Short mmCIF file of C-alpha atoms and ligand atoms in Angstrom, two decimals:
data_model
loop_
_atom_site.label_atom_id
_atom_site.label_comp_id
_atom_site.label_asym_id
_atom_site.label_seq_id
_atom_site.Cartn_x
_atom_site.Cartn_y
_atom_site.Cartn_z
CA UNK A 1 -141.79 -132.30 -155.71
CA UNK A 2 -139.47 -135.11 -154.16
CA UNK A 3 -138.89 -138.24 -155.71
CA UNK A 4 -140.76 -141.05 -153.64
CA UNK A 5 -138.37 -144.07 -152.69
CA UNK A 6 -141.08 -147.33 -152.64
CA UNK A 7 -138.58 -149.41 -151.52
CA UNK A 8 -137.58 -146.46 -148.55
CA UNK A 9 -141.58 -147.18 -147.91
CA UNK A 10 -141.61 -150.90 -148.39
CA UNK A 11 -138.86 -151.19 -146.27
CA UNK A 12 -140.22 -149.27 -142.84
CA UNK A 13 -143.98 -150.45 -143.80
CA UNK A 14 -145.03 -151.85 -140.32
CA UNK A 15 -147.75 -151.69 -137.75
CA UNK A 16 -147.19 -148.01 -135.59
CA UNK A 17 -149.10 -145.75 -133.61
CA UNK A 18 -150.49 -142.33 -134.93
CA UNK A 19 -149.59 -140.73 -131.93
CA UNK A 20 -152.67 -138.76 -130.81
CA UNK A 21 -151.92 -139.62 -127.55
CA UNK A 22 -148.79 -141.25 -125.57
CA UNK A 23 -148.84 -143.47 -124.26
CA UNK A 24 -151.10 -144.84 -126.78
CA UNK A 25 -154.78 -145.96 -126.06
CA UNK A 26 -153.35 -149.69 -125.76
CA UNK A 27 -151.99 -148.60 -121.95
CA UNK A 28 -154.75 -147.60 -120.97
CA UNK A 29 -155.76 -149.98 -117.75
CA UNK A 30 -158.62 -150.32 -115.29
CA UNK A 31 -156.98 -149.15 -112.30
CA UNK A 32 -157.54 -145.95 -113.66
CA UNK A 33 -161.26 -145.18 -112.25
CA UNK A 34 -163.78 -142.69 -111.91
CA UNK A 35 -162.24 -141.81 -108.55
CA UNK A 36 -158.76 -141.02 -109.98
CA UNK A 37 -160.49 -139.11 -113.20
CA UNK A 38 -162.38 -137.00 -110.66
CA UNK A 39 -158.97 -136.35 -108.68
CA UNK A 40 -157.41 -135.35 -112.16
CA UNK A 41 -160.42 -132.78 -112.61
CA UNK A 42 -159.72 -131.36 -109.09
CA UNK A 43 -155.99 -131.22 -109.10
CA UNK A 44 -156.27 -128.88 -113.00
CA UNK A 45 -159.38 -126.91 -110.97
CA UNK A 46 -157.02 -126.28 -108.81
CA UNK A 47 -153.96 -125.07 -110.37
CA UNK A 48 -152.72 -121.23 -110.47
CA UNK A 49 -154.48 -121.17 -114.13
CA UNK A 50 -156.57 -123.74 -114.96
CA UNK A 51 -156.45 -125.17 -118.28
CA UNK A 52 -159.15 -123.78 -121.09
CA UNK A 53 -161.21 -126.72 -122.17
CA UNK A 54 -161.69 -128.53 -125.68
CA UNK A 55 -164.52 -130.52 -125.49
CA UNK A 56 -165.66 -133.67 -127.49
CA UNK A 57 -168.91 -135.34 -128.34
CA UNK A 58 -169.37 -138.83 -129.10
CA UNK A 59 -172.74 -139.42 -131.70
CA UNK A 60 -172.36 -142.96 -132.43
CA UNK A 61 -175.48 -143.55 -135.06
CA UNK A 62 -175.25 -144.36 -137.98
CA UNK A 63 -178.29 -144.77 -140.99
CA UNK A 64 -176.38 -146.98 -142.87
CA UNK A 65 -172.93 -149.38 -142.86
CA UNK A 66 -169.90 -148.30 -144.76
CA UNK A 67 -168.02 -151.27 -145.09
CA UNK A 68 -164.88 -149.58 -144.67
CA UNK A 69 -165.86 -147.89 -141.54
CA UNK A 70 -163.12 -148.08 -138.03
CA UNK A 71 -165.34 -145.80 -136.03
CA UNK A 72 -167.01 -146.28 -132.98
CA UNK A 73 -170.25 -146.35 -134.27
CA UNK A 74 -174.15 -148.20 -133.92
CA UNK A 75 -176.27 -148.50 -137.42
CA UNK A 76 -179.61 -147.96 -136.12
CA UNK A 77 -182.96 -146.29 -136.89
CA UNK A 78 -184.82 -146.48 -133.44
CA UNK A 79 -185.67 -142.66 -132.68
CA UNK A 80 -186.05 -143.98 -129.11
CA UNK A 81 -182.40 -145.73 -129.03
CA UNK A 82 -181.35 -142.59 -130.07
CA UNK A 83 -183.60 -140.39 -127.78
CA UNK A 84 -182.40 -142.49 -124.90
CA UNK A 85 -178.81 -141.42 -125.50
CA UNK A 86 -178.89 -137.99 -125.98
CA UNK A 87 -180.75 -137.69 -122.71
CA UNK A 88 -177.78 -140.05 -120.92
CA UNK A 89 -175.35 -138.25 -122.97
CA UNK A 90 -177.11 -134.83 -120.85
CA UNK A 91 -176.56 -136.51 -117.60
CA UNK A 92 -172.92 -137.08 -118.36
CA UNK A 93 -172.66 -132.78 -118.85
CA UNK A 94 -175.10 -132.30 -115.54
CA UNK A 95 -172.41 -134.72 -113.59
CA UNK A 96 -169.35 -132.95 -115.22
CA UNK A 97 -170.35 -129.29 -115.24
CA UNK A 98 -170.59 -130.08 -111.14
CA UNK A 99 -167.12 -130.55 -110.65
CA UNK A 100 -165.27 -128.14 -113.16
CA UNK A 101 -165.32 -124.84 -111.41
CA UNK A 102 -167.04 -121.84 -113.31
CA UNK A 103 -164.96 -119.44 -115.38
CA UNK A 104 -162.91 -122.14 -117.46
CA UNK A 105 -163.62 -121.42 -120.48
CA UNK A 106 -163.90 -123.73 -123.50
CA UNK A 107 -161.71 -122.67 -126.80
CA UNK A 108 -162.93 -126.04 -128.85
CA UNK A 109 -165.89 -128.03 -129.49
CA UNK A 110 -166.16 -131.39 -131.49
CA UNK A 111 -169.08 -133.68 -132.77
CA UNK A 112 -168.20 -136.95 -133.57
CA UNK A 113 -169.37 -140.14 -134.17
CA UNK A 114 -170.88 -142.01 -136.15
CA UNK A 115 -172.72 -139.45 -138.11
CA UNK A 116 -174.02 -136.50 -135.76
CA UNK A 117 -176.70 -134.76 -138.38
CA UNK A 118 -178.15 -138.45 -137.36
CA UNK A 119 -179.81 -136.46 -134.88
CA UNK A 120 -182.80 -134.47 -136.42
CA UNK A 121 -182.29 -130.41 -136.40
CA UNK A 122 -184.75 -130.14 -133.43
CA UNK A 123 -182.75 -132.51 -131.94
CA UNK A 124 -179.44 -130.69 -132.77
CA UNK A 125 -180.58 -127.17 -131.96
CA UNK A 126 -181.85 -128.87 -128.04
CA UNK A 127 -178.28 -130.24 -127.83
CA UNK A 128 -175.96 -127.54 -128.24
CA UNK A 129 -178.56 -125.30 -126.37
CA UNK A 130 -178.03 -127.85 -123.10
CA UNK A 131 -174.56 -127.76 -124.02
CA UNK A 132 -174.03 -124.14 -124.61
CA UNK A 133 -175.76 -123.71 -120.51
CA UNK A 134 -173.62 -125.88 -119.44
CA UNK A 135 -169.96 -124.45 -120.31
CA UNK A 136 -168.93 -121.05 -120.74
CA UNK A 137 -167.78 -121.02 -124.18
CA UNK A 138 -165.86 -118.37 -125.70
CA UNK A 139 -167.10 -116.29 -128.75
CA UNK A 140 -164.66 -117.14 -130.52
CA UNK A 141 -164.33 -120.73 -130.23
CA UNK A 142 -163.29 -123.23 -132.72
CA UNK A 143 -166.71 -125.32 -133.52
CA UNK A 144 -166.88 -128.22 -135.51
CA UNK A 145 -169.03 -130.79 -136.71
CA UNK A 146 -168.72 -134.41 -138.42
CA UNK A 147 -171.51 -134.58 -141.45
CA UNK A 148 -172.84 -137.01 -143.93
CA UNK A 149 -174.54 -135.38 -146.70
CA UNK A 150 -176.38 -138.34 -147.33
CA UNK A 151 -179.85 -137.63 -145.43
CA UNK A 152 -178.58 -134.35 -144.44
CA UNK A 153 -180.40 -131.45 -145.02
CA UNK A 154 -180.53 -127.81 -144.68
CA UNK A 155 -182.00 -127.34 -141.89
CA UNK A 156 -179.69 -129.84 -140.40
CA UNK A 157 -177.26 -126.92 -141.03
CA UNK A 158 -178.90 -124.24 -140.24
CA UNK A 159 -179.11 -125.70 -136.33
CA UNK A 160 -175.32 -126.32 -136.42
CA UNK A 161 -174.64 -122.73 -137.10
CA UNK A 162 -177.26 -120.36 -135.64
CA UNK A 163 -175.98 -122.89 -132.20
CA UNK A 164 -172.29 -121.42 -133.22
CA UNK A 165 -170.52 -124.38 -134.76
CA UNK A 166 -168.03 -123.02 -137.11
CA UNK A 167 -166.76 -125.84 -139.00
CA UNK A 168 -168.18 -128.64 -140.87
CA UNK A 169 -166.06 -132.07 -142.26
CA UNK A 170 -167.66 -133.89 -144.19
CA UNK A 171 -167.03 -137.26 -145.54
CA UNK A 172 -166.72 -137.97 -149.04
CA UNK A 173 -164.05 -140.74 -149.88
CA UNK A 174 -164.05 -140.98 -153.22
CA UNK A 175 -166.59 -139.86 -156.06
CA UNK A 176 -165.99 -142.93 -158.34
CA UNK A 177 -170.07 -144.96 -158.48
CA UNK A 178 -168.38 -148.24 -158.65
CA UNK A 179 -166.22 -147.53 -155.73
CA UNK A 180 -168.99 -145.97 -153.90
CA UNK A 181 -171.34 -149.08 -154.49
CA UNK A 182 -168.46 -151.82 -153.18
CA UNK A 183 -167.97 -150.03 -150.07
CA UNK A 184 -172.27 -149.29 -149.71
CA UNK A 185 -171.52 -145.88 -149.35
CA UNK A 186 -173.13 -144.44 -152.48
CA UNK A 187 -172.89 -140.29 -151.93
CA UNK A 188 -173.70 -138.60 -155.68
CA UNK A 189 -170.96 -135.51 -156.72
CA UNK A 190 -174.15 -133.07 -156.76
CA UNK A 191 -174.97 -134.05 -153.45
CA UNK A 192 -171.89 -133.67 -152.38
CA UNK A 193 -171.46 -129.89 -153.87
CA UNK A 194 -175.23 -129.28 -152.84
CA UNK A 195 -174.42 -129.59 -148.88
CA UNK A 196 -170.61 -127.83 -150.02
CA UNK A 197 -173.03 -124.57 -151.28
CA UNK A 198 -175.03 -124.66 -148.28
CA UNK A 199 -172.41 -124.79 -146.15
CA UNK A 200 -170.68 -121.68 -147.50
CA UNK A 201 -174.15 -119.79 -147.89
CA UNK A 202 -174.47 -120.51 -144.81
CA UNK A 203 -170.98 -118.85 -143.80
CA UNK A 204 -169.29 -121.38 -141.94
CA UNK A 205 -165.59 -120.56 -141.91
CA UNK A 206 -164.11 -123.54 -143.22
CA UNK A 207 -164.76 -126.96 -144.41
CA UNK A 208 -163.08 -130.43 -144.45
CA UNK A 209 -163.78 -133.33 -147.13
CA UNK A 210 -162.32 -136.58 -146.23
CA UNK A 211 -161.28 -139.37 -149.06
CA UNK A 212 -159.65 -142.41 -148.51
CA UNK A 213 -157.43 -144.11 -150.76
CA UNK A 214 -157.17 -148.32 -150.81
CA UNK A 215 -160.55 -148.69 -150.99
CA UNK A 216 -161.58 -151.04 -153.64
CA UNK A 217 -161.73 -150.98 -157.24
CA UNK A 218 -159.59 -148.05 -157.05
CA UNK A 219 -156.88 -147.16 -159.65
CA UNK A 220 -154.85 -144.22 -159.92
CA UNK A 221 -157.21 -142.66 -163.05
CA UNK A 222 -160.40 -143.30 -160.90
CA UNK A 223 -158.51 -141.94 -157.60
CA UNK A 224 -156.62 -138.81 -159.74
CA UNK A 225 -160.76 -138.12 -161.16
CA UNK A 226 -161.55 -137.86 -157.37
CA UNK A 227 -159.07 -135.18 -156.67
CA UNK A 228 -159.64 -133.29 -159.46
CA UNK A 229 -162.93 -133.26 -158.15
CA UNK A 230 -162.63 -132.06 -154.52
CA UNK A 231 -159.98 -129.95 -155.80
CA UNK A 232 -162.51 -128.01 -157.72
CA UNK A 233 -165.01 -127.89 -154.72
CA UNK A 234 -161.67 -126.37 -153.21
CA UNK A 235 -162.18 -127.18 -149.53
CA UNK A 236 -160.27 -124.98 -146.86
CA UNK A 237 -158.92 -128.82 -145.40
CA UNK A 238 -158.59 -132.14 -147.31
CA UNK A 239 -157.72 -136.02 -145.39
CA UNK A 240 -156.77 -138.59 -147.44
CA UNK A 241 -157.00 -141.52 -144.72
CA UNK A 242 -155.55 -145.08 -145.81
CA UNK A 243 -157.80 -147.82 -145.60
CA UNK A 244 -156.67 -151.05 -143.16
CA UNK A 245 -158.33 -154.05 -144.35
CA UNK A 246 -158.62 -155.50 -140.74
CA UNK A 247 -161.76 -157.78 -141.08
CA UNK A 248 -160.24 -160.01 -137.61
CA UNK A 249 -161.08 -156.79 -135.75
CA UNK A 250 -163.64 -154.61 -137.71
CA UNK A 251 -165.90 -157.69 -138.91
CA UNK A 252 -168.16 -155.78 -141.17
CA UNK A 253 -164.62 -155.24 -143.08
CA UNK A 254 -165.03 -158.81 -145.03
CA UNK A 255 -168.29 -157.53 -146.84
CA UNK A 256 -165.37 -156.20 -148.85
CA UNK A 257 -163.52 -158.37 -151.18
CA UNK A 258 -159.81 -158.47 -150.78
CA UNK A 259 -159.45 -158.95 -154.23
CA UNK A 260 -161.48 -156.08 -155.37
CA UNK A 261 -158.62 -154.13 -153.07
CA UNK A 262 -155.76 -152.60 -155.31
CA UNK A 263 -152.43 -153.94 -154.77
CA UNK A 264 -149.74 -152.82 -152.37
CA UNK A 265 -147.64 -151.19 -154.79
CA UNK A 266 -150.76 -149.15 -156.73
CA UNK A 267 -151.72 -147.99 -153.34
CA UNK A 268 -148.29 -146.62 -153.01
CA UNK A 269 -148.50 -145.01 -156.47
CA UNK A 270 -151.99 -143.68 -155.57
CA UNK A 271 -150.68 -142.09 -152.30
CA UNK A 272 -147.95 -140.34 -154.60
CA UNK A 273 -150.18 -139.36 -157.01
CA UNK A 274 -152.21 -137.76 -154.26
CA UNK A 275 -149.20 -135.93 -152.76
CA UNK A 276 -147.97 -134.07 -156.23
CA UNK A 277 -151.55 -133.31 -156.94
CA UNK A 278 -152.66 -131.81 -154.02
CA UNK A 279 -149.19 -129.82 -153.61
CA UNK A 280 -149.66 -128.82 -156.82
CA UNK A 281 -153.21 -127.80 -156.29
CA UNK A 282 -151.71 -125.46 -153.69
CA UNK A 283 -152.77 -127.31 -150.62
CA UNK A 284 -149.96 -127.99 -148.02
CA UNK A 285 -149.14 -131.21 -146.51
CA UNK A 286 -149.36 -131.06 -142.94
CA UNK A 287 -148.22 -134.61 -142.03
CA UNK A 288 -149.58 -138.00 -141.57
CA UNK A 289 -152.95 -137.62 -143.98
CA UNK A 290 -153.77 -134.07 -143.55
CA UNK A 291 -153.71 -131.25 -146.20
CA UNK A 292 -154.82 -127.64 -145.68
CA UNK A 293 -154.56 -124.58 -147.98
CA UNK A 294 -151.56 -122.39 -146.56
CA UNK A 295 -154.03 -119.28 -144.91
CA UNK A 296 -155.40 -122.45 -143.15
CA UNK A 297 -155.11 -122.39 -138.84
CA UNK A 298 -153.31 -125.53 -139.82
CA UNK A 299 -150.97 -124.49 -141.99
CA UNK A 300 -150.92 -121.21 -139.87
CA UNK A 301 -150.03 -123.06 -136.95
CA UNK A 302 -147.37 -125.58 -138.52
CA UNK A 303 -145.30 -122.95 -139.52
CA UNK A 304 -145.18 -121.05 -136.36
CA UNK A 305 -144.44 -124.53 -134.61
CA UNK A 306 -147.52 -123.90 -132.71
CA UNK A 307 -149.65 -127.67 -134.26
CA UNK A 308 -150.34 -130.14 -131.92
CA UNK A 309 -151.84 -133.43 -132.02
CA UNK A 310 -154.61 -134.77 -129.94
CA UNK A 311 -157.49 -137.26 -130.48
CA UNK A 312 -159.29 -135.48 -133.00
CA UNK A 313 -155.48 -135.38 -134.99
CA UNK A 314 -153.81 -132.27 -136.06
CA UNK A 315 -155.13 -129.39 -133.83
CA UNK A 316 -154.12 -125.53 -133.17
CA UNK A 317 -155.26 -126.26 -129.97
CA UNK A 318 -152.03 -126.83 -127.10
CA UNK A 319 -152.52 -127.02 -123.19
CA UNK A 320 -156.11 -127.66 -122.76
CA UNK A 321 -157.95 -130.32 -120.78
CA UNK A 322 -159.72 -132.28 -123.30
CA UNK A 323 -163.10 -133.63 -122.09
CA UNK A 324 -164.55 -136.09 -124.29
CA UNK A 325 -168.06 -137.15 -123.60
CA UNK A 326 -170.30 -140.34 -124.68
CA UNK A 327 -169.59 -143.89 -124.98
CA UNK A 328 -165.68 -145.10 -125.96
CA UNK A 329 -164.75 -140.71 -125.86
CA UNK A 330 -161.65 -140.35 -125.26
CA UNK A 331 -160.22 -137.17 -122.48
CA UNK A 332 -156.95 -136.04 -121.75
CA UNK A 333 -157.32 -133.95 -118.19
CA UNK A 334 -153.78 -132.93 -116.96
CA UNK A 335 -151.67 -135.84 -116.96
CA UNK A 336 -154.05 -138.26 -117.35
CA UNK A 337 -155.84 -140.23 -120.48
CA UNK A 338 -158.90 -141.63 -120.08
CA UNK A 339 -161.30 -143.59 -121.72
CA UNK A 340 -165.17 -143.58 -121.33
CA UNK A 341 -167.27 -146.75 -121.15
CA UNK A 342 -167.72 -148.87 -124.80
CA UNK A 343 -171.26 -149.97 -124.03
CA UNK A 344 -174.45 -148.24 -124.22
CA UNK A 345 -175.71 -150.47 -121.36
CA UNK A 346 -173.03 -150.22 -118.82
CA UNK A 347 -172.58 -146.48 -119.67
CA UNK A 348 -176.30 -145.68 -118.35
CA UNK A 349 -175.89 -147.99 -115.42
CA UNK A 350 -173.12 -145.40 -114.37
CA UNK A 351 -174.66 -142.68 -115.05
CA UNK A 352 -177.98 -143.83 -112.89
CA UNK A 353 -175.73 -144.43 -110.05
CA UNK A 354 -174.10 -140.88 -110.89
CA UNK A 355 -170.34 -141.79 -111.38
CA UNK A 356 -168.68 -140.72 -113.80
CA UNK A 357 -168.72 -143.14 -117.25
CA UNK A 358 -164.95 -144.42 -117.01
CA UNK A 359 -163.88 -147.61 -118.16
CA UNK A 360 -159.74 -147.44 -117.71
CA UNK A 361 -157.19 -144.48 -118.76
CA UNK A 362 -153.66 -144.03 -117.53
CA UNK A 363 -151.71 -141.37 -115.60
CA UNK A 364 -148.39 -140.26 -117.03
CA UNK A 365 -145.09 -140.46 -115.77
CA UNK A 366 -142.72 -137.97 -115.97
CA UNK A 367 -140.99 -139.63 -118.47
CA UNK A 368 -144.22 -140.00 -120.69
CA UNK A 369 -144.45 -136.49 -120.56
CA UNK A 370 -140.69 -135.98 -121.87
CA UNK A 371 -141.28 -138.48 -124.40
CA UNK A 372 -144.68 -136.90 -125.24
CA UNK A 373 -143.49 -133.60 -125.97
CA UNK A 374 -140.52 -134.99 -128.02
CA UNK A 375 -142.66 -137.11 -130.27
CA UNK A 376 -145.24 -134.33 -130.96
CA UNK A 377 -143.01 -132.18 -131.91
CA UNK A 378 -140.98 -134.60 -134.75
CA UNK A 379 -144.73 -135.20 -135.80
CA UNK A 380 -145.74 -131.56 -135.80
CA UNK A 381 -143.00 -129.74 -136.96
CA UNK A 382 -141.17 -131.76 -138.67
CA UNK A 383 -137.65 -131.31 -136.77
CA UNK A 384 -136.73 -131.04 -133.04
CA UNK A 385 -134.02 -129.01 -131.53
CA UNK A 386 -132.68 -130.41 -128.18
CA UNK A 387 -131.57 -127.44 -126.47
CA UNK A 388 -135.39 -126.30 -125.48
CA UNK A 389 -136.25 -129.59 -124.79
CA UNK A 390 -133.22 -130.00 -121.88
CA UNK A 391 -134.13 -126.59 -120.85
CA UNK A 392 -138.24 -127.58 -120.47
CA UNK A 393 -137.03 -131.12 -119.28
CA UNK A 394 -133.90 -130.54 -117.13
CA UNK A 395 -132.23 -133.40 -118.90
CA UNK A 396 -128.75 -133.56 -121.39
CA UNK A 397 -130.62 -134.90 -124.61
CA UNK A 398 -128.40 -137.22 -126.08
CA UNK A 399 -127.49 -138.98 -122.30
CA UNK A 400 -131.20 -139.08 -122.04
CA UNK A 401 -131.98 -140.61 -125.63
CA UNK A 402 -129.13 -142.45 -126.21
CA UNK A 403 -130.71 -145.23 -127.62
CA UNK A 404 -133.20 -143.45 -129.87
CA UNK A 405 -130.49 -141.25 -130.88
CA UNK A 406 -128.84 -144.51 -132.22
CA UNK A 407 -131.57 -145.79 -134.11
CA UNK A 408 -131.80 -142.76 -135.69
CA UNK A 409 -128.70 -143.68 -137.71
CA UNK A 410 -130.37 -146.18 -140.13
CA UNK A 411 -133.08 -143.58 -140.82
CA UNK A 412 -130.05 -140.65 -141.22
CA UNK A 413 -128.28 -143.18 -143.78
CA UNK A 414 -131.83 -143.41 -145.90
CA UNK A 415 -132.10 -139.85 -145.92
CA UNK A 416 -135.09 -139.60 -143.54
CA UNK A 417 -133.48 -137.23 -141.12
CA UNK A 418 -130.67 -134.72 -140.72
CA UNK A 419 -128.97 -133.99 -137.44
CA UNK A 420 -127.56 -130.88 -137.42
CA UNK A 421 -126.40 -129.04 -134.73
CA UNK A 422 -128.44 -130.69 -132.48
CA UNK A 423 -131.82 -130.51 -134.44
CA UNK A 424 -132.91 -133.00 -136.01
CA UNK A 425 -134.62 -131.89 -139.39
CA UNK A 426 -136.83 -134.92 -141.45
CA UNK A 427 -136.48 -134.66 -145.05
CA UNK A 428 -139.69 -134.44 -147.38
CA UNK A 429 -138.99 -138.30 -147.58
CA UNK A 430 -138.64 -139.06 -144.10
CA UNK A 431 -142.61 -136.84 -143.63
CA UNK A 432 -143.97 -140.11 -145.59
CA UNK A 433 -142.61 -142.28 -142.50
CA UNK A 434 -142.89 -139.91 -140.11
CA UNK A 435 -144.67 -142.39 -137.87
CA UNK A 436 -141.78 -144.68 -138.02
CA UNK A 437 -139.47 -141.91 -136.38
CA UNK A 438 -141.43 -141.54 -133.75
CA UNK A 439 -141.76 -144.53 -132.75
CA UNK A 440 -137.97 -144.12 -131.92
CA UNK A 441 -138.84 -142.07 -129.71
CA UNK A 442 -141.62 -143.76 -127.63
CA UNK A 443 -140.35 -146.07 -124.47
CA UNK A 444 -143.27 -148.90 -125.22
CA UNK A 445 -143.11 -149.71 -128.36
CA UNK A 446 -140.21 -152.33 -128.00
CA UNK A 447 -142.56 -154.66 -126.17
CA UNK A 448 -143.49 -157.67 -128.70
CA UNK A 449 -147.31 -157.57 -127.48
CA UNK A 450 -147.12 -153.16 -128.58
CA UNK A 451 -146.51 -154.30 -132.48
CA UNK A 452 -149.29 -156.21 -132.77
CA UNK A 453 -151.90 -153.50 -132.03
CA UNK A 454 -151.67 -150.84 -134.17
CA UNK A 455 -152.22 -150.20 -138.42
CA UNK A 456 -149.12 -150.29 -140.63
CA UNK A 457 -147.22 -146.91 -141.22
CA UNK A 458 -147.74 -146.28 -144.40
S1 SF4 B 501 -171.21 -142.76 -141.86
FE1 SF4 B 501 -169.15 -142.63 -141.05
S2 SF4 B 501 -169.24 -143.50 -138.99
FE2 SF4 B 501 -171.13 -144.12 -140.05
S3 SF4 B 501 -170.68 -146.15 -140.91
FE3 SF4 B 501 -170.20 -144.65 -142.49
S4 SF4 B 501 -167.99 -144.17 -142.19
FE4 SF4 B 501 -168.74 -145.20 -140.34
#
């Protein structure tokens, strides 16, 4: 294991993007319509061969509030509320399936939210079969599935995979009652390894637990108890996701106390702990907050330089048109991001008047697109060798990057990255701050009013 450098860490803590899209969600603007989105769908319809599809499902409800929560979500109960959207959320696939020509196939599926086993299992199983009608999806798709075991049950399961979803993540956090109880979020271990059992009996072919370290009342015993815990349940995929106390924007956020939060530098310690234990463990550490054991696609894919980033993170998943559907989903058709509308309201109203549920989304230059591929590779694989890129690109790299080629030096001279002959190679070190060299990379972030928008680095 490497030796962690906190002032390295202190020293390049600052707000950055996470990169699962570029430009980042921030540029995103209303003159991107419906009208342009549709022309986007048309152009990729239209092209020698058409893209395979990934698509994504946004599930926004929610039983209960977890303090800590930066989703989109909606806490509700209202079987009608709910009802209501799944039936809107139908119309959005009717409209869509209209103008993406048959025989595109679809290679990913996602439910998100919010917590998707919200929906009860008749509900579920009615879903995916409107979905499964509606695209042609391939047999051996990658299908996965955000749960909360709390309020889940078997059944719940039982409609995810006999409707052919694959995959299950689940969130956990952290196992610890008192830390479980501050953030309202209390989730017993043998629940936990209950819905873990099913899953497996159930033979889903891999699993995802997701933790979070800075929550509060966390130390590095309680947080190292954790680990050995969902090291034990031995998931195929583990996140360990850092928790931004942002009450200004989330403001359920100050039902947490910031002194009940641990301090900067045990945070740091925690995330080190984390890293040596779950390396040790056997797990490898794909970047950002992602570990996966090494036969995982992940793992698979990093070290054939085949990863990729997209909205849902880390993917295996390059080159297809992402269609996400529901309010605030996210696509990425060609070159063009989009975003859907934020409110349930206004996202019906379109719907009724059958036009697509846009709200703003950008198209990409072609120097977004350089700049893209540059900055998902360093985050991806960890190194970046210029001569493909001026082949794909028909550019000289270092005329073309001049300037992020300079500040590169002050991360060289701290050890982050190496240059040699004309690759640049980050160090274990520099995979901690790997957001940080990216951002060297990306032709927006300069802008004063960028900075301000996005969660600190590390
Ligand atoms: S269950 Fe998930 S999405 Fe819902 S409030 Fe809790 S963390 Fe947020």
């Amino acid at each position: 294991m490497f030796n962690i450098d906190f002032e390295l860490i202190k020293k390049y803590d600052r707000p950055g993007p996470r990169y699962t899209s570029y430009p980042t969600a921030p540029h995103f603007n209303s003159s991107f319509t419906n009208e342009k989105y549709l022309d986007e769908i048309i152009r990729t319809n239209n092209e020698t061969n058409p893209p395979d599809l990934s698509l994504y499902y946004h599930l926004p409800f929610c039983d209960t509030l977890c303090f800590f929560c930066g989703c989109n979500m909606i806490i509700t109960r209202n079987r009608d509320r709910i009802q209501e959207y799944i039936k809107y959320l139908k119309n959005e696939i009717d409209l869509l399936r209209t103008y993406i020509i048959p025989g595109r196939k679809v290679v990913q599926l996602h439910w998100g939210g919010g917590t998707p086993t919200h929906l009860n299992p008749d509900e579920i199983t009615d879903l995916i079969s409107f979905i499964n009608k509606s695209f042609e999806i391939r047999s051996n798709a990658e299908e996965g599935c955000e749960i909360d075991p709390r309020g889940l049950t078997k059944e719940h399961l039982e409609a995810l995979r006999s409707g052919g979803f694959n995959r299950i993540s689940m969130g956990v956090q952290d196992f610890n009652d008192k830390v479980q109880k501050a953030v309202n979020r209390p989730q017993p271990e043998e629940m936990t390894t209950q819905v873990v059992n099913w899953v497996r009996e159930l033979g889903f072919q891999s699993i995802n637990l997701d933790l979070m370290y800075g929550l509060p009342f966390q130390t590095i015993e309680t947080f190292e108890k954790t680990l050995d815990t969902t090291i034990n349940i031995s998931p195929n995929r583990i996140a360990v996701f850092n928790y931004a106390h942002v009450p200004w924007m989330k403001k359920h956020m100050a039902l947490i106390k910031p002194e009940d939060l641990p301090a900067p530098e045990e945070k740091l310690q925690i995330l080190k702990m984390t890293i040596e234990k779950l390396t040790k463990a056997g797990y490898v550490f794909i970047g950002m907050d992602h570990f996966a054991k090494p036969n995982d696609e992940l793992a698979v894919a990093q070290r054939n330089k085949k990863l990729y980033r997209n909205f849902q993170g880390y993917s295996t998943h390059a080159g297809t048109d992402l269609y996400g559907m529901g309010i605030t989903s996210i696509s990425q058709i060609g070159k063009s991001y989009s975003q859907n509308l934020k409110k349930e309201r206004e996202y019906f109203d379109a719907l009724n008047n059958e036009t697509l549920p846009i709200e703003r989304g950008v198209y990409l230059t072609e120097d977004d697109i350089l700049r893209r591929h540059v900055i998902t590779k360093v985050m991806c694989d960890f190194e970046l060798d210029f001569k493909p890129v001026e082949k794909q690109f028909n550019i000289e790299f270092e005329e073309y990057f001049s300037s992020a080629l300079n500040g590169m030096q002050e991360f060289i001279d701290d050890g982050l990255v190496e240059i040699i002959n004309r690759k640049i190679v980050v160090t274990q070190m520099g995979r901690l701050l790997i957001r940080n060299i990216a951002m060297n990379f990306d032709g927006y972030i300069e802008r004063k009013e960028d900075k301000a928008r996005y969660s600190r680095t590390v």
